[in-house]
């Protein structure tokens, strides 16, 4: 009974997670249209790629017991395709400095993944130790991925604009975390339960911040706006002074 429920939860979690992976399509459609990445950061997509690669390896039979985590493996495989596509688009339209950073980061995570796969395959000889090692790495990568949107939360609070934190991205992030937390609980898998529980908290924070700042109708003032207003005030003051002179 529990296995059947877990399978159903895994399927639902996979569907929601794929929708989460697909949400940035709107963002990158805009990037392609404007031919610039603007102020968008590629770091969340790099961390998401690393997380998908790590958990995909965790769900593979070499680490997991057979195909007990087939839903996880399939979802991560789709996630890798999405995230890699987004990163390629970002690099194509990014300025030279950002391109170098992204290429360096992607090369670094691929090198780390190769070390994880090699170490867990050839140095660890029992499934328990492999799950312990890869699951621990997965927790770290998931924590990094779930903490990345907090940068967007900080930016929203600073600019009082929700432009850089899409609602559906925050919503599906929360739903995905909830489903995978339940999936981990049903399978008594602490490596899936722990990081996704944290993801639930960060997802709630994002939605609360979005609800607060989405009500701000007045566009945020930039530094240029403030300087312009100051110049106008000074000019008006001078005109008033000149008008008072005989």
mmCIF file of C-alpha atoms in Angstrom:
data_model
loop_
_atom_site.group_PDB
_atom_site.id
_atom_site.type_symbol
_atom_site.label_atom_id
_atom_site.label_comp_id
_atom_site.label_asym_id
_atom_site.label_seq_id
_atom_site.Cartn_x
_atom_site.Cartn_y
_atom_site.Cartn_z
ATOM 1 C CA UNK A 1 0.000 0.000 0.000
ATOM 2 C CA UNK A 2 2.742 2.434 1.001
ATOM 3 C CA UNK A 3 4.735 1.504 -2.117
ATOM 4 C CA UNK A 4 1.730 2.219 -4.356
ATOM 5 C CA UNK A 5 1.065 5.573 -2.654
ATOM 6 C CA UNK A 6 4.752 6.458 -2.953
ATOM 7 C CA UNK A 7 4.684 5.622 -6.658
ATOM 8 C CA UNK A 8 1.662 7.897 -7.180
ATOM 9 C CA UNK A 9 3.299 10.704 -5.177
ATOM 10 C CA UNK A 10 6.479 10.231 -7.217
ATOM 11 C CA UNK A 11 4.548 10.585 -10.480
ATOM 12 C CA UNK A 12 2.746 13.711 -9.254
ATOM 13 C CA UNK A 13 6.044 15.099 -7.965
ATOM 14 C CA UNK A 14 7.641 14.432 -11.347
ATOM 15 C CA UNK A 15 4.886 16.305 -13.205
ATOM 16 C CA UNK A 16 5.077 19.307 -10.868
ATOM 17 C CA UNK A 17 8.876 19.288 -10.992
ATOM 18 C CA UNK A 18 8.886 19.264 -14.805
ATOM 19 C CA UNK A 19 6.543 22.272 -14.717
ATOM 20 C CA UNK A 20 9.004 23.953 -12.362
ATOM 21 C CA UNK A 21 11.843 23.256 -14.774
ATOM 22 C CA UNK A 22 9.729 24.679 -17.609
ATOM 23 C CA UNK A 23 8.748 27.960 -15.888
ATOM 24 C CA UNK A 24 11.973 29.832 -16.867
ATOM 25 C CA UNK A 25 11.016 29.354 -20.538
ATOM 26 C CA UNK A 26 9.114 32.644 -20.236
ATOM 27 C CA UNK A 27 12.213 34.375 -18.875
ATOM 28 C CA UNK A 28 14.482 33.064 -21.613
ATOM 29 C CA UNK A 29 11.903 33.828 -24.261
ATOM 30 C CA UNK A 30 12.274 37.427 -23.136
ATOM 31 C CA UNK A 31 16.077 37.126 -23.160
ATOM 32 C CA UNK A 32 16.011 35.885 -26.767
ATOM 33 C CA UNK A 33 13.559 38.622 -27.783
ATOM 34 C CA UNK A 34 15.634 41.409 -26.217
ATOM 35 C CA UNK A 35 18.976 39.739 -27.104
ATOM 36 C CA UNK A 36 20.336 40.475 -23.616
ATOM 37 C CA UNK A 37 20.345 38.788 -20.208
ATOM 38 C CA UNK A 38 19.942 42.141 -18.432
ATOM 39 C CA UNK A 39 20.218 41.801 -14.657
ATOM 40 C CA UNK A 40 19.282 38.123 -14.570
ATOM 41 C CA UNK A 41 21.754 35.799 -12.871
ATOM 42 C CA UNK A 42 22.633 32.356 -14.228
ATOM 43 C CA UNK A 43 23.684 31.024 -10.821
ATOM 44 C CA UNK A 44 20.261 29.503 -9.921
ATOM 45 C CA UNK A 45 20.259 27.533 -13.188
ATOM 46 C CA UNK A 46 23.815 26.306 -12.639
ATOM 47 C CA UNK A 47 22.940 25.137 -9.122
ATOM 48 C CA UNK A 48 19.737 23.526 -10.431
ATOM 49 C CA UNK A 49 21.797 21.671 -13.064
ATOM 50 C CA UNK A 50 24.219 20.409 -10.416
ATOM 51 C CA UNK A 51 21.322 19.310 -8.213
ATOM 52 C CA UNK A 52 19.584 17.497 -11.098
ATOM 53 C CA UNK A 53 22.813 15.704 -12.051
ATOM 54 C CA UNK A 54 23.515 14.656 -8.453
ATOM 55 C CA UNK A 55 19.998 13.413 -7.714
ATOM 56 C CA UNK A 56 19.841 11.713 -11.112
ATOM 57 C CA UNK A 57 22.908 9.708 -10.107
ATOM 58 C CA UNK A 58 21.316 9.046 -6.707
ATOM 59 C CA UNK A 59 18.237 7.584 -8.439
ATOM 60 C CA UNK A 60 20.340 5.370 -10.737
ATOM 61 C CA UNK A 61 20.479 1.654 -9.768
ATOM 62 C CA UNK A 62 24.209 1.864 -9.015
ATOM 63 C CA UNK A 63 23.343 3.950 -5.939
ATOM 64 C CA UNK A 64 19.671 3.207 -5.266
ATOM 65 C CA UNK A 65 18.216 -0.277 -4.803
ATOM 66 C CA UNK A 66 17.199 -1.173 -8.332
ATOM 67 C CA UNK A 67 14.709 1.288 -9.803
ATOM 68 C CA UNK A 68 13.119 2.239 -6.470
ATOM 69 C CA UNK A 69 13.709 5.893 -7.376
ATOM 70 C CA UNK A 70 12.770 5.680 -11.048
ATOM 71 C CA UNK A 71 10.528 8.774 -10.769
ATOM 72 C CA UNK A 72 13.433 10.747 -9.339
ATOM 73 C CA UNK A 73 15.850 9.603 -12.039
ATOM 74 C CA UNK A 74 13.441 10.373 -14.906
ATOM 75 C CA UNK A 75 12.594 13.806 -13.532
ATOM 76 C CA UNK A 76 16.247 14.715 -13.066
ATOM 77 C CA UNK A 77 17.065 13.601 -16.625
ATOM 78 C CA UNK A 78 14.434 16.017 -17.955
ATOM 79 C CA UNK A 79 15.716 18.695 -15.563
ATOM 80 C CA UNK A 80 19.259 18.345 -16.913
ATOM 81 C CA UNK A 81 17.996 18.945 -20.468
ATOM 82 C CA UNK A 82 16.044 22.047 -19.400
ATOM 83 C CA UNK A 83 18.802 23.587 -17.284
ATOM 84 C CA UNK A 84 21.519 22.911 -19.840
ATOM 85 C CA UNK A 85 19.373 24.558 -22.538
ATOM 86 C CA UNK A 86 18.811 27.633 -20.368
ATOM 87 C CA UNK A 87 22.516 27.934 -19.623
ATOM 88 C CA UNK A 88 23.415 27.703 -23.332
ATOM 89 C CA UNK A 89 20.930 30.498 -24.141
ATOM 90 C CA UNK A 90 22.290 32.597 -21.268
ATOM 91 C CA UNK A 91 25.885 32.180 -22.446
ATOM 92 C CA UNK A 92 24.892 33.068 -26.012
ATOM 93 C CA UNK A 93 23.404 36.443 -25.030
ATOM 94 C CA UNK A 94 25.558 37.276 -21.992
ATOM 95 C CA UNK A 95 28.447 39.786 -22.063
ATOM 96 C CA UNK A 96 31.991 38.436 -22.163
ATOM 97 C CA UNK A 97 32.631 38.669 -18.394
ATOM 98 C CA UNK A 98 29.468 36.747 -17.520
ATOM 99 C CA UNK A 99 30.181 34.135 -20.192
ATOM 100 C CA UNK A 100 33.564 33.360 -18.623
ATOM 101 C CA UNK A 101 32.002 33.016 -15.163
ATOM 102 C CA UNK A 102 29.226 30.680 -16.363
ATOM 103 C CA UNK A 103 31.562 28.475 -18.402
ATOM 104 C CA UNK A 104 33.945 28.240 -15.430
ATOM 105 C CA UNK A 105 31.134 27.316 -13.019
ATOM 106 C CA UNK A 106 29.620 24.695 -15.346
ATOM 107 C CA UNK A 107 33.064 23.148 -15.949
ATOM 108 C CA UNK A 108 33.606 23.040 -12.184
ATOM 109 C CA UNK A 109 30.327 21.261 -11.392
ATOM 110 C CA UNK A 110 30.883 18.739 -14.209
ATOM 111 C CA UNK A 111 34.349 17.989 -12.828
ATOM 112 C CA UNK A 112 32.904 17.549 -9.323
ATOM 113 C CA UNK A 113 30.174 15.260 -10.702
ATOM 114 C CA UNK A 114 32.775 13.081 -12.422
ATOM 115 C CA UNK A 115 34.641 12.734 -9.115
ATOM 116 C CA UNK A 116 31.393 11.862 -7.292
ATOM 117 C CA UNK A 117 30.472 9.204 -9.863
ATOM 118 C CA UNK A 118 33.978 7.730 -9.929
ATOM 119 C CA UNK A 119 34.389 7.658 -6.148
ATOM 120 C CA UNK A 120 30.956 6.174 -5.443
ATOM 121 C CA UNK A 121 31.316 3.563 -8.216
ATOM 122 C CA UNK A 122 34.840 2.290 -7.604
ATOM 123 C CA UNK A 123 35.742 3.207 -4.015
ATOM 124 C CA UNK A 124 32.479 2.421 -2.231
ATOM 125 C CA UNK A 125 31.426 -1.217 -2.458
ATOM 126 C CA UNK A 126 28.055 -1.333 -0.678
ATOM 127 C CA UNK A 127 24.787 0.307 -1.620
ATOM 128 C CA UNK A 128 24.361 1.731 1.877
ATOM 129 C CA UNK A 129 27.658 3.641 1.767
ATOM 130 C CA UNK A 130 26.946 4.829 -1.780
ATOM 131 C CA UNK A 131 23.551 6.202 -0.747
ATOM 132 C CA UNK A 132 25.127 7.794 2.307
ATOM 133 C CA UNK A 133 27.810 9.522 0.247
ATOM 134 C CA UNK A 134 25.755 10.597 -2.777
ATOM 135 C CA UNK A 135 22.742 11.476 -0.613
ATOM 136 C CA UNK A 136 24.907 13.720 1.580
ATOM 137 C CA UNK A 137 26.265 15.501 -1.504
ATOM 138 C CA UNK A 138 22.686 15.786 -2.772
ATOM 139 C CA UNK A 139 21.611 17.485 0.448
ATOM 140 C CA UNK A 140 24.363 20.091 0.033
ATOM 141 C CA UNK A 141 23.476 20.755 -3.622
ATOM 142 C CA UNK A 142 19.761 21.013 -2.823
ATOM 143 C CA UNK A 143 20.423 23.422 0.033
ATOM 144 C CA UNK A 144 22.460 25.567 -2.359
ATOM 145 C CA UNK A 145 19.713 25.434 -4.989
ATOM 146 C CA UNK A 146 16.973 26.339 -2.525
ATOM 147 C CA UNK A 147 19.019 29.166 -1.012
ATOM 148 C CA UNK A 148 19.713 30.725 -4.439
ATOM 149 C CA UNK A 149 16.186 32.254 -4.782
ATOM 150 C CA UNK A 150 16.803 34.159 -1.546
ATOM 151 C CA UNK A 151 19.043 36.426 -3.654
ATOM 152 C CA UNK A 152 15.960 37.259 -5.718
ATOM 153 C CA UNK A 153 13.978 37.833 -2.502
ATOM 154 C CA UNK A 154 16.610 40.338 -1.362
ATOM 155 C CA UNK A 155 16.446 42.079 -4.737
ATOM 156 C CA UNK A 156 12.636 42.260 -4.562
ATOM 157 C CA UNK A 157 12.792 43.822 -1.094
ATOM 158 C CA UNK A 158 15.428 46.291 -2.269
ATOM 159 C CA UNK A 159 13.695 47.387 -5.493
ATOM 160 C CA UNK A 160 10.108 46.804 -4.299
ATOM 161 C CA UNK A 161 9.490 45.062 -7.632
ATOM 162 C CA UNK A 162 8.671 41.378 -8.223
ATOM 163 C CA UNK A 163 10.067 41.424 -11.759
ATOM 164 C CA UNK A 164 13.004 39.196 -10.876
ATOM 165 C CA UNK A 165 10.937 36.636 -8.919
ATOM 166 C CA UNK A 166 8.115 35.199 -11.093
ATOM 167 C CA UNK A 167 5.065 33.988 -9.164
ATOM 168 C CA UNK A 168 4.782 30.602 -10.894
ATOM 169 C CA UNK A 169 8.452 29.852 -10.265
ATOM 170 C CA UNK A 170 7.933 30.365 -6.521
ATOM 171 C CA UNK A 171 4.639 28.424 -6.534
ATOM 172 C CA UNK A 172 5.950 25.362 -8.370
ATOM 173 C CA UNK A 173 9.105 25.439 -6.260
ATOM 174 C CA UNK A 174 6.959 25.109 -3.141
ATOM 175 C CA UNK A 175 4.746 22.381 -4.651
ATOM 176 C CA UNK A 176 7.778 20.417 -5.849
ATOM 177 C CA UNK A 177 9.381 20.566 -2.407
ATOM 178 C CA UNK A 178 6.147 19.412 -0.764
ATOM 179 C CA UNK A 179 5.742 16.425 -3.088
ATOM 180 C CA UNK A 180 9.353 15.263 -2.797
ATOM 181 C CA UNK A 181 9.248 15.691 0.976
ATOM 182 C CA UNK A 182 6.217 13.383 1.081
ATOM 183 C CA UNK A 183 7.959 11.004 -1.335
ATOM 184 C CA UNK A 184 10.977 10.873 0.966
ATOM 185 C CA UNK A 185 8.834 10.343 4.089
ATOM 186 C CA UNK A 186 6.926 7.450 2.492
ATOM 187 C CA UNK A 187 10.192 5.851 1.410
ATOM 188 C CA UNK A 188 11.867 6.571 4.756
ATOM 189 C CA UNK A 189 14.590 8.358 2.841
ATOM 190 C CA UNK A 190 16.159 11.138 4.951
ATOM 191 C CA UNK A 191 18.341 12.296 2.037
ATOM 192 C CA UNK A 192 15.230 13.331 0.094
ATOM 193 C CA UNK A 193 13.178 14.502 3.068
ATOM 194 C CA UNK A 194 15.688 16.874 4.704
ATOM 195 C CA UNK A 195 16.574 19.228 1.808
ATOM 196 C CA UNK A 196 13.037 19.356 0.429
ATOM 197 C CA UNK A 197 11.712 20.333 3.857
ATOM 198 C CA UNK A 198 14.031 23.330 3.685
ATOM 199 C CA UNK A 199 12.750 23.944 0.156
ATOM 200 C CA UNK A 200 9.206 24.162 1.554
ATOM 201 C CA UNK A 201 10.303 26.928 3.926
ATOM 202 C CA UNK A 202 12.104 28.952 1.244
ATOM 203 C CA UNK A 203 9.121 28.493 -1.093
ATOM 204 C CA UNK A 204 6.760 29.888 1.547
ATOM 205 C CA UNK A 205 9.109 32.855 2.113
ATOM 206 C CA UNK A 206 9.146 33.616 -1.619
ATOM 207 C CA UNK A 207 5.340 33.545 -1.890
ATOM 208 C CA UNK A 208 4.904 35.754 1.171
ATOM 209 C CA UNK A 209 7.394 38.318 -0.180
ATOM 210 C CA UNK A 210 5.714 38.187 -3.594
ATOM 211 C CA UNK A 211 2.271 38.826 -2.081
ATOM 212 C CA UNK A 212 3.616 41.807 -0.119
ATOM 213 C CA UNK A 213 5.513 43.529 -2.934
ATOM 214 C CA UNK A 214 3.180 42.659 -5.822
ATOM 215 C CA UNK A 215 0.827 45.291 -4.361
ATOM 216 C CA UNK A 216 3.388 48.013 -4.977
ATOM 217 C CA UNK A 217 1.987 49.698 -8.082
ATOM 218 C CA UNK A 218 4.423 52.611 -8.133
ATOM 219 C CA UNK A 219 7.607 51.697 -10.057
ATOM 220 C CA UNK A 220 10.717 51.689 -7.892
ATOM 221 C CA UNK A 221 12.889 54.784 -7.989
ATOM 222 C CA UNK A 222 16.335 54.311 -9.454
ATOM 223 C CA UNK A 223 19.452 56.285 -8.642
ATOM 224 C CA UNK A 224 19.001 58.326 -11.828
ATOM 225 C CA UNK A 225 15.434 59.222 -10.829
ATOM 226 C CA UNK A 226 16.620 60.497 -7.462
ATOM 227 C CA UNK A 227 19.409 62.568 -9.039
ATOM 228 C CA UNK A 228 16.967 64.033 -11.591
ATOM 229 C CA UNK A 229 14.502 64.987 -8.866
ATOM 230 C CA UNK A 230 17.313 66.639 -6.897
ATOM 231 C CA UNK A 231 18.459 68.632 -9.940
ATOM 232 C CA UNK A 232 14.888 69.810 -10.601
ATOM 233 C CA UNK A 233 14.522 70.865 -6.985
ATOM 234 C CA UNK A 234 17.759 72.886 -7.157
ATOM 235 C CA UNK A 235 16.734 74.499 -10.453
ATOM 236 C CA UNK A 236 13.321 75.439 -9.050
ATOM 237 C CA UNK A 237 14.958 76.925 -5.980
ATOM 238 C CA UNK A 238 17.238 79.074 -8.137
ATOM 239 C CA UNK A 239 14.317 80.321 -10.232
ATOM 240 C CA UNK A 240 12.419 81.323 -7.091
ATOM 241 C CA UNK A 241 15.487 83.151 -5.790
ATOM 242 C CA UNK A 242 15.978 85.015 -9.064
ATOM 243 C CA UNK A 243 12.300 85.967 -9.162
ATOM 244 C CA UNK A 244 12.596 87.605 -5.746
ATOM 245 C CA UNK A 245 15.530 89.804 -6.818
ATOM 246 C CA UNK A 246 14.618 93.464 -7.750
#
